Short mmCIF file of C-alpha atoms in Angstrom, two decimals:
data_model
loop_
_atom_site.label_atom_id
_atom_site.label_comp_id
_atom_site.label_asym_id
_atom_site.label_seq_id
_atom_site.Cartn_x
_atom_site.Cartn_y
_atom_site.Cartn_z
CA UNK E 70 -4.27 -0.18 13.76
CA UNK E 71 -4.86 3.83 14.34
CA UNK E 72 -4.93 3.83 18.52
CA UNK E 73 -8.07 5.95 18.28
CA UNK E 74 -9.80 3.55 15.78
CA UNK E 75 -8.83 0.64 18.37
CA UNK E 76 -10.41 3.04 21.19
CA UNK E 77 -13.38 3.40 18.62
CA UNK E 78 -13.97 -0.35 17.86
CA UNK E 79 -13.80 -1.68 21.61
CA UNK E 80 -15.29 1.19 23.59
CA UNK E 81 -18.71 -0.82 24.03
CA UNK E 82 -17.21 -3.81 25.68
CA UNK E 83 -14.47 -1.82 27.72
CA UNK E 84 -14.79 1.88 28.69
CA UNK E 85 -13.14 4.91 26.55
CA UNK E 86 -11.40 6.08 29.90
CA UNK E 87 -9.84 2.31 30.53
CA UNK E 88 -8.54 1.44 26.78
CA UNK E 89 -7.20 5.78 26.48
CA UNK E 90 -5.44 4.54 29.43
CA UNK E 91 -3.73 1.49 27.97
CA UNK E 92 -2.79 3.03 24.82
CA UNK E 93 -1.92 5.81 26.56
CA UNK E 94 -3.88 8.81 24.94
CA UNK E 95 -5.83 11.59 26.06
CA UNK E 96 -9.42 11.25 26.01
CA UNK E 97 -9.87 14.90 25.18
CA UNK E 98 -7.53 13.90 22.00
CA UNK E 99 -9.96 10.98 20.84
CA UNK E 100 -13.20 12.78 21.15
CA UNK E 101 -11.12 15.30 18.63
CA UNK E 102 -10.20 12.83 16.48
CA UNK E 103 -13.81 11.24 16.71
CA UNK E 104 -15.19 14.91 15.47
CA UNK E 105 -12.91 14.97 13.03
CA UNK E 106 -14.00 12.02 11.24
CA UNK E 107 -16.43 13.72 8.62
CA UNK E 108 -13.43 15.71 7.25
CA UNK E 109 -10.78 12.72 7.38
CA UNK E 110 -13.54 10.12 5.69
CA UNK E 111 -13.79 13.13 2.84
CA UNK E 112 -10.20 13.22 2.31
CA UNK E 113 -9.65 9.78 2.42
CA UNK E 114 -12.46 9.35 -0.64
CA UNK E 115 -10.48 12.28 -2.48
CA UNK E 116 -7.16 10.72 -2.06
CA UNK E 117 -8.84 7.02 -3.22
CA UNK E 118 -10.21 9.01 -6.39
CA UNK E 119 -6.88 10.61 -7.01
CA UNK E 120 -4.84 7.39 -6.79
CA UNK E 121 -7.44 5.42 -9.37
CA UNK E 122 -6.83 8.84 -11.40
CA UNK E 123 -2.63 8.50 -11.53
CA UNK E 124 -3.09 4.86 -12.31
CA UNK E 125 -4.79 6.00 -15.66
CA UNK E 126 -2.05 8.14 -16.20
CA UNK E 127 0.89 5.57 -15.25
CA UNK E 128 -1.38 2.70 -17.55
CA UNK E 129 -3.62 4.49 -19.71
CA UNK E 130 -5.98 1.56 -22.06
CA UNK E 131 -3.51 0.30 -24.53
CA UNK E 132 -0.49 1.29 -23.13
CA UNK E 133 2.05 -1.72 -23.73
CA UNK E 134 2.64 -3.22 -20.37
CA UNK E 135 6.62 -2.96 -20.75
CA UNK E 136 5.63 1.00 -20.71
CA UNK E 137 3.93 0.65 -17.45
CA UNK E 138 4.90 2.76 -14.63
CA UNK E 139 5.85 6.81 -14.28
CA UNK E 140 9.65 8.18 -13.81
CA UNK E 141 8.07 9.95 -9.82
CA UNK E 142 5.49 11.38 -8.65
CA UNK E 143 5.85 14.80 -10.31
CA UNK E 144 4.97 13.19 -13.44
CA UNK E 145 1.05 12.67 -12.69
CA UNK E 146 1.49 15.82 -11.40
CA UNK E 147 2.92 17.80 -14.29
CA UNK E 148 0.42 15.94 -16.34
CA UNK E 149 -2.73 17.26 -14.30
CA UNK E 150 -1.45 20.73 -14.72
CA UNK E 151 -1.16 20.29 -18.14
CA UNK E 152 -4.91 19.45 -17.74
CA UNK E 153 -5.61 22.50 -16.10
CA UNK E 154 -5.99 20.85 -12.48
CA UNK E 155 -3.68 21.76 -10.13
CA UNK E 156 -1.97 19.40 -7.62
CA UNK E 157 0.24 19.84 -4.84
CA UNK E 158 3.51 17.39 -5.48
CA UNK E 159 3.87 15.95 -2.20
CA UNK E 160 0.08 15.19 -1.91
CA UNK E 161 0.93 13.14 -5.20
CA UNK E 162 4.06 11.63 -3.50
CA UNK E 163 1.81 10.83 -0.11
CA UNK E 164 -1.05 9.29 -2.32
CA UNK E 165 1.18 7.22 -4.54
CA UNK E 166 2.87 5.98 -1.76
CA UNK E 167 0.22 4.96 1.00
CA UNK E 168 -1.33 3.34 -2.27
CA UNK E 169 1.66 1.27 -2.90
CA UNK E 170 2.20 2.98 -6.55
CA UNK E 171 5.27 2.85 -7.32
CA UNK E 172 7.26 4.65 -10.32
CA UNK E 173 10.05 3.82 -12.71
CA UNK E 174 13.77 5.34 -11.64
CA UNK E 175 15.63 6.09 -13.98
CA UNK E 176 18.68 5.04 -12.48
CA UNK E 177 21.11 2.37 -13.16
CA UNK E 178 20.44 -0.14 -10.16
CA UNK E 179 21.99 -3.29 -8.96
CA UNK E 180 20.40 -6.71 -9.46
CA UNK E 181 19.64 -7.71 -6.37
CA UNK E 182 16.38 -10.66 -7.48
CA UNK E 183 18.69 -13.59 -9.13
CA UNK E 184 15.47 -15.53 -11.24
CA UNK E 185 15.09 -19.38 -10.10
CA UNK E 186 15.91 -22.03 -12.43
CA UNK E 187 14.59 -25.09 -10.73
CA UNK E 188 10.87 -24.33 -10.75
CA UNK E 189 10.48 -24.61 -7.28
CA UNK E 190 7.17 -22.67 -6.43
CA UNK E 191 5.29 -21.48 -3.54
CA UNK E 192 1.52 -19.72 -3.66
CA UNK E 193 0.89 -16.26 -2.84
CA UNK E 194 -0.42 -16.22 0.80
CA UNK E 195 -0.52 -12.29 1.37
CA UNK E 196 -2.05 -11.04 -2.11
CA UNK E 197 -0.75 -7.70 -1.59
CA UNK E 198 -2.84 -7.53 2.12
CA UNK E 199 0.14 -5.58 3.83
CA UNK E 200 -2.13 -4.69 6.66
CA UNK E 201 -1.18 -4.40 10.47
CA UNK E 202 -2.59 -5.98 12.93
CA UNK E 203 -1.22 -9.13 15.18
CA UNK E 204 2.18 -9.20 14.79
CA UNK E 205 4.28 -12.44 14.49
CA UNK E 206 1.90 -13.82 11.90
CA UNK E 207 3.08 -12.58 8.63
CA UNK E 208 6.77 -11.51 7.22
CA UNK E 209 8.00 -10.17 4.48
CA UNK E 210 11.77 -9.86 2.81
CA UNK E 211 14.26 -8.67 1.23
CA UNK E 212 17.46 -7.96 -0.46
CA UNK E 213 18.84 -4.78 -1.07
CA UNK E 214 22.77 -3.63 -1.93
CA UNK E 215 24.46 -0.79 -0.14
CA UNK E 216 26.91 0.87 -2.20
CA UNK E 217 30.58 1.40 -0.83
CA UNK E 218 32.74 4.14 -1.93
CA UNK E 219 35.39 1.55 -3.32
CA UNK E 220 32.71 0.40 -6.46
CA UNK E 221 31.97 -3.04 -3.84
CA UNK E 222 28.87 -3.38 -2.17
CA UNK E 223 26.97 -4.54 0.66
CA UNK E 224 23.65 -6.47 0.97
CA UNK E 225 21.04 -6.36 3.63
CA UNK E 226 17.95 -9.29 3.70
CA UNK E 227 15.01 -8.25 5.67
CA UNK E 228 12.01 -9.96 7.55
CA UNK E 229 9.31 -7.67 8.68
CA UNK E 230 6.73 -8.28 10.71
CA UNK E 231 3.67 -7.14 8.90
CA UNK E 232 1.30 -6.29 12.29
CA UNK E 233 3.38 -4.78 13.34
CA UNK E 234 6.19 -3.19 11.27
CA UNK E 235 8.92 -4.40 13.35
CA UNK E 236 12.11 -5.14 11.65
CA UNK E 237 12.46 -8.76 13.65
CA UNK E 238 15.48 -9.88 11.55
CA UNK E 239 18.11 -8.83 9.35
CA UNK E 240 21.67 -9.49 7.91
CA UNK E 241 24.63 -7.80 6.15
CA UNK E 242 27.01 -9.66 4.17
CA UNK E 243 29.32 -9.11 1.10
CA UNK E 244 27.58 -11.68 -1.01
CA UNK E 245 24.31 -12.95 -1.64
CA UNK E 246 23.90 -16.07 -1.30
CA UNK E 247 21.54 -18.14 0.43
CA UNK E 248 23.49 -17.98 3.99
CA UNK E 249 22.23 -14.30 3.66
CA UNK E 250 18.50 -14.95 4.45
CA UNK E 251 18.54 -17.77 6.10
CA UNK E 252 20.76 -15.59 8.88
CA UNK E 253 17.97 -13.10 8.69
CA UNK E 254 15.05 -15.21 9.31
CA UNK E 255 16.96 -16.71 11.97
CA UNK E 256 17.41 -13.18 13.66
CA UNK E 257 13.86 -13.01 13.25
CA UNK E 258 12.95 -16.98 14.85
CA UNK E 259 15.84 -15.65 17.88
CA UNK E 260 13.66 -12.31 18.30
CA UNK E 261 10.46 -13.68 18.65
CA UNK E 262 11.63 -16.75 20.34
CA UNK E 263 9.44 -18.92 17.97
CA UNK E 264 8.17 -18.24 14.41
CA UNK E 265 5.91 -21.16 14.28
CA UNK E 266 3.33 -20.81 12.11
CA UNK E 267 4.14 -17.56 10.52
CA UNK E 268 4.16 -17.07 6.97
CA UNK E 269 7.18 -15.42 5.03
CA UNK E 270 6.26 -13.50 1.94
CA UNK E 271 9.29 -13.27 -0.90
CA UNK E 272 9.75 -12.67 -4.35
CA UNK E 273 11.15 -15.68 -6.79
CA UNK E 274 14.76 -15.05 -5.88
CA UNK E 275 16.87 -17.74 -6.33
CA UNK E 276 18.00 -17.77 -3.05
CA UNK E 277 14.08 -18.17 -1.46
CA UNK E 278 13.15 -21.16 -3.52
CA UNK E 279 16.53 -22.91 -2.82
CA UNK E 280 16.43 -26.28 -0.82
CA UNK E 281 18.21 -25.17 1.95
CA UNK E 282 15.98 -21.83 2.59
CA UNK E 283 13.10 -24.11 1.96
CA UNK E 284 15.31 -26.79 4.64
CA UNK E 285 15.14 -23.99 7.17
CA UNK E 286 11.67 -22.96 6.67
CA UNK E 287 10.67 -26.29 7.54
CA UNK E 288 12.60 -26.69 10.53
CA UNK E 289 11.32 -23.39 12.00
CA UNK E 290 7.52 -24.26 10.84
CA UNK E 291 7.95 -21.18 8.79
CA UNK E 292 5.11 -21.41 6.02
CA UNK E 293 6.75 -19.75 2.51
CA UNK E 294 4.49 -17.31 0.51
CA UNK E 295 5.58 -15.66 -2.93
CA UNK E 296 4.74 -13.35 -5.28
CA UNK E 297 4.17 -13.49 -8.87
CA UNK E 298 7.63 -13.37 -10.82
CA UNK E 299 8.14 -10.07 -12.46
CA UNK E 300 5.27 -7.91 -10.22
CA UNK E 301 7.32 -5.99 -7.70
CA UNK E 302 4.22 -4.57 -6.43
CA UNK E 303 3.40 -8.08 -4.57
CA UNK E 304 6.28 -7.28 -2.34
CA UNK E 305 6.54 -3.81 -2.47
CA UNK E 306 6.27 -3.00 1.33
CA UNK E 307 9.89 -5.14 1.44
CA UNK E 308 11.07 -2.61 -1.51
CA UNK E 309 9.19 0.54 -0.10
CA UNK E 310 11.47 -0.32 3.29
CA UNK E 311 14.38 -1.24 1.77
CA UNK E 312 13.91 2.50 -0.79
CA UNK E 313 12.87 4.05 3.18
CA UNK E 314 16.40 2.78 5.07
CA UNK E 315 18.71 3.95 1.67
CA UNK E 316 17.25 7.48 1.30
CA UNK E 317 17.92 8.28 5.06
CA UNK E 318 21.16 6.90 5.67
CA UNK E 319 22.58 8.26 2.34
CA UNK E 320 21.25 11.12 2.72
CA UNK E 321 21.78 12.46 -1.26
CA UNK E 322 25.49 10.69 -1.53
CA UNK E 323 26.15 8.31 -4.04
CA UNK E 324 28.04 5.47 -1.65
CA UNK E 325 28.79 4.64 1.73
CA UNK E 326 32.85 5.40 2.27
CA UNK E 327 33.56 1.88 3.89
CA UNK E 328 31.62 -1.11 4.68
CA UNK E 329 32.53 -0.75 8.32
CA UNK E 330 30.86 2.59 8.24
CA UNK E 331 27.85 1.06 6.24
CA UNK E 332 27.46 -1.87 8.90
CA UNK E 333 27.34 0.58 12.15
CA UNK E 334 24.87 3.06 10.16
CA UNK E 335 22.34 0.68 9.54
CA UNK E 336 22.78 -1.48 12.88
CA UNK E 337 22.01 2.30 14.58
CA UNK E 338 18.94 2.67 12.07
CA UNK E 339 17.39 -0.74 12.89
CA UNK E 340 17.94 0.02 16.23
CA UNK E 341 15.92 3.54 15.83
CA UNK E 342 13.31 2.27 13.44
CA UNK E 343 12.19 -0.12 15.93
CA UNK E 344 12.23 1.60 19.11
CA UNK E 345 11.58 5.36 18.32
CA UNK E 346 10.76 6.00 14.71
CA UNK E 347 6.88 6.90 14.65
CA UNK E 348 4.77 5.07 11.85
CA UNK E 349 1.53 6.45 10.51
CA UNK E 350 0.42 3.26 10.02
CA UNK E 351 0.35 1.96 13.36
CA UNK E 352 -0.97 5.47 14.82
CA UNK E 353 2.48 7.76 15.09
CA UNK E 354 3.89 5.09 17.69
CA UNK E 355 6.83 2.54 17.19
CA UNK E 356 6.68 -0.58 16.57
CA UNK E 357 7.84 -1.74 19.54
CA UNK E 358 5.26 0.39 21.44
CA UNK E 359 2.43 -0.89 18.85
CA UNK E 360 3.11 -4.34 19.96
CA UNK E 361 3.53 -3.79 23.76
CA UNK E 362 -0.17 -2.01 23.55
CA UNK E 363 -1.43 -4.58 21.71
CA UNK E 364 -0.26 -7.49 24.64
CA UNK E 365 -1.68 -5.33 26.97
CA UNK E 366 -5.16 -5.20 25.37
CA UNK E 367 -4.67 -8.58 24.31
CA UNK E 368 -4.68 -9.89 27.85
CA UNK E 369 -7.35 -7.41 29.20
CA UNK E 370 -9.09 -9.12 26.55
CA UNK E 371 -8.62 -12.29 27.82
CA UNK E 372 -8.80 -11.66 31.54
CA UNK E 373 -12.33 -9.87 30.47
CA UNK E 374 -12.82 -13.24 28.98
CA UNK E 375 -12.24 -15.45 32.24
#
């Protein structure tokens, strides 16, 4: 949640002065940001429109669904130019991506979703709600490759905290098998100290329905959640991370020159993403800071209550 939105929605019961102070912003800066919400609410319905208008254009009626999809975002661009509307490219890129619409690249890539063959199933509990909000609730996950110089790669599995953003858990390995995730979602249970309850969203990934993934769920009280098979889109905040964490350490180069080198790179970048990387989601804070002012309005919440 936007910090001045939170100030916004409680001020009533607590005092602008007293909840500025606990998430630590100027009141001078929210009664900006409260003025500026005319303009913000107009842009917001602009953006909306534009994103239903590149979905036309990525799916127009009776395009074959194997078609489905655009090679980047300077496609719905180039296409509205040819239409005689212009469009900036990276308001395209910003739209498409805060709208979760993701494009076709046209680049060979490495399989990283084995499909199960045992049927196992488990029903969609997010339904593509990848809002923030309280965190330890809701995960999802992942698994990505990292290329190595050598032609070997790498493989990361993710569990993010959805309130919050926070990367709770992760694991590299040389091999994906199901040892991979279930070492990530016990980073995760060892980070949070209990995982009780939570659900953790997937894709069909032969590795997430096994029995022993499954095992482990159980014994942490972890409820399982997945996504249809073949729709990226119902896990694409896993995928829009994973895309995130590969563009910045790479940096434009094809590989990583060793896995050692790989390893420390993104051990430094977890480290980063969670302590000092600001998210516009979750108001240009991290997500460690998100969740500390969240406890703290939590309990003034509560001791309000008593």
């Amino acid at each position: 949640m936007n910090r001045f939105q939170f100030v916004e929605d409680h001020k009533d019961a607590y005092g602008v002065k007293r909840l500025c102070e606990i998430v630590e912003i100027a009141r001078s800066s929210f009664y900006a940001w409260l003025a500026a919400a005319p303009g913000r609410a107009a842009r917001a319905a602009e953006d909306t429109a534009l994103a239903a208008r590149i979905r036309v254009l990525q799916d127009p009626p009776g395009r074959r669904p194997r078609l489905r999809g655009t090679p980047d975002h300077r496609r719905p661009q180039r296409r509205r130019h040819h239409r005689r509307r212009a469009m900036n490219h990276k308001r395209v890129a910003r739209v498409m991506r805060e709208h979760q619409l993701v494009g076709i690249r046209l680049r060979r890539r490495v399989k990283t979703t084995i499909p199960d063959q045992s049927g196992r199933k488990f029903p969609d509990l997010i339904g593509r709600d990848f809002s923030i909000g309280e965190p330890n609730r809701r995960y999802v996950g992942d698994i990505t490759y990292l290329p190595i110089a050598d032609g070997s790669n790498l493989y990361l599995a993710t569990c993010i905290d959805l309130g919050s953003r926070k990367l709770a858990g992760w694991q590299v390995a040389d091999h994906m098998r199901t040892e991979l995730v279930e070492d990530a979602l016990r980073a995760a249970a060892r980070d949070r100290g209990s995982l009780a309850g939570a659900v953790f969203h997937s894709d069909h990934g032969s590795v997430y329905a096994s029995k022993a993934y499954a095992a482990l769920c159980e014994q942490l009280t972890v409820v399982q959640s997945m996504g249809a098979v073949g729709t990226s889109a119902d896990n694409s905040l896993a995928e829009s991370f994973n895309a995130a964490l590969k563009r910045e350490l790479l940096e434009g180069r094809a590989a990583f020159p060793d896995q050692a080198t790989a390893y420390r790179a993104v051990f430094r970048w977890a480290n980063r993403y969670n302590t000092r990387r600001r998210h516009s989601t979750i108001g240009q804070v991290s997500p460690n800071s998100y969740e500390n002012a969240y406890d703290t309005a939590r309990s003034a919440t509560l001791t309000e209550a008593a």
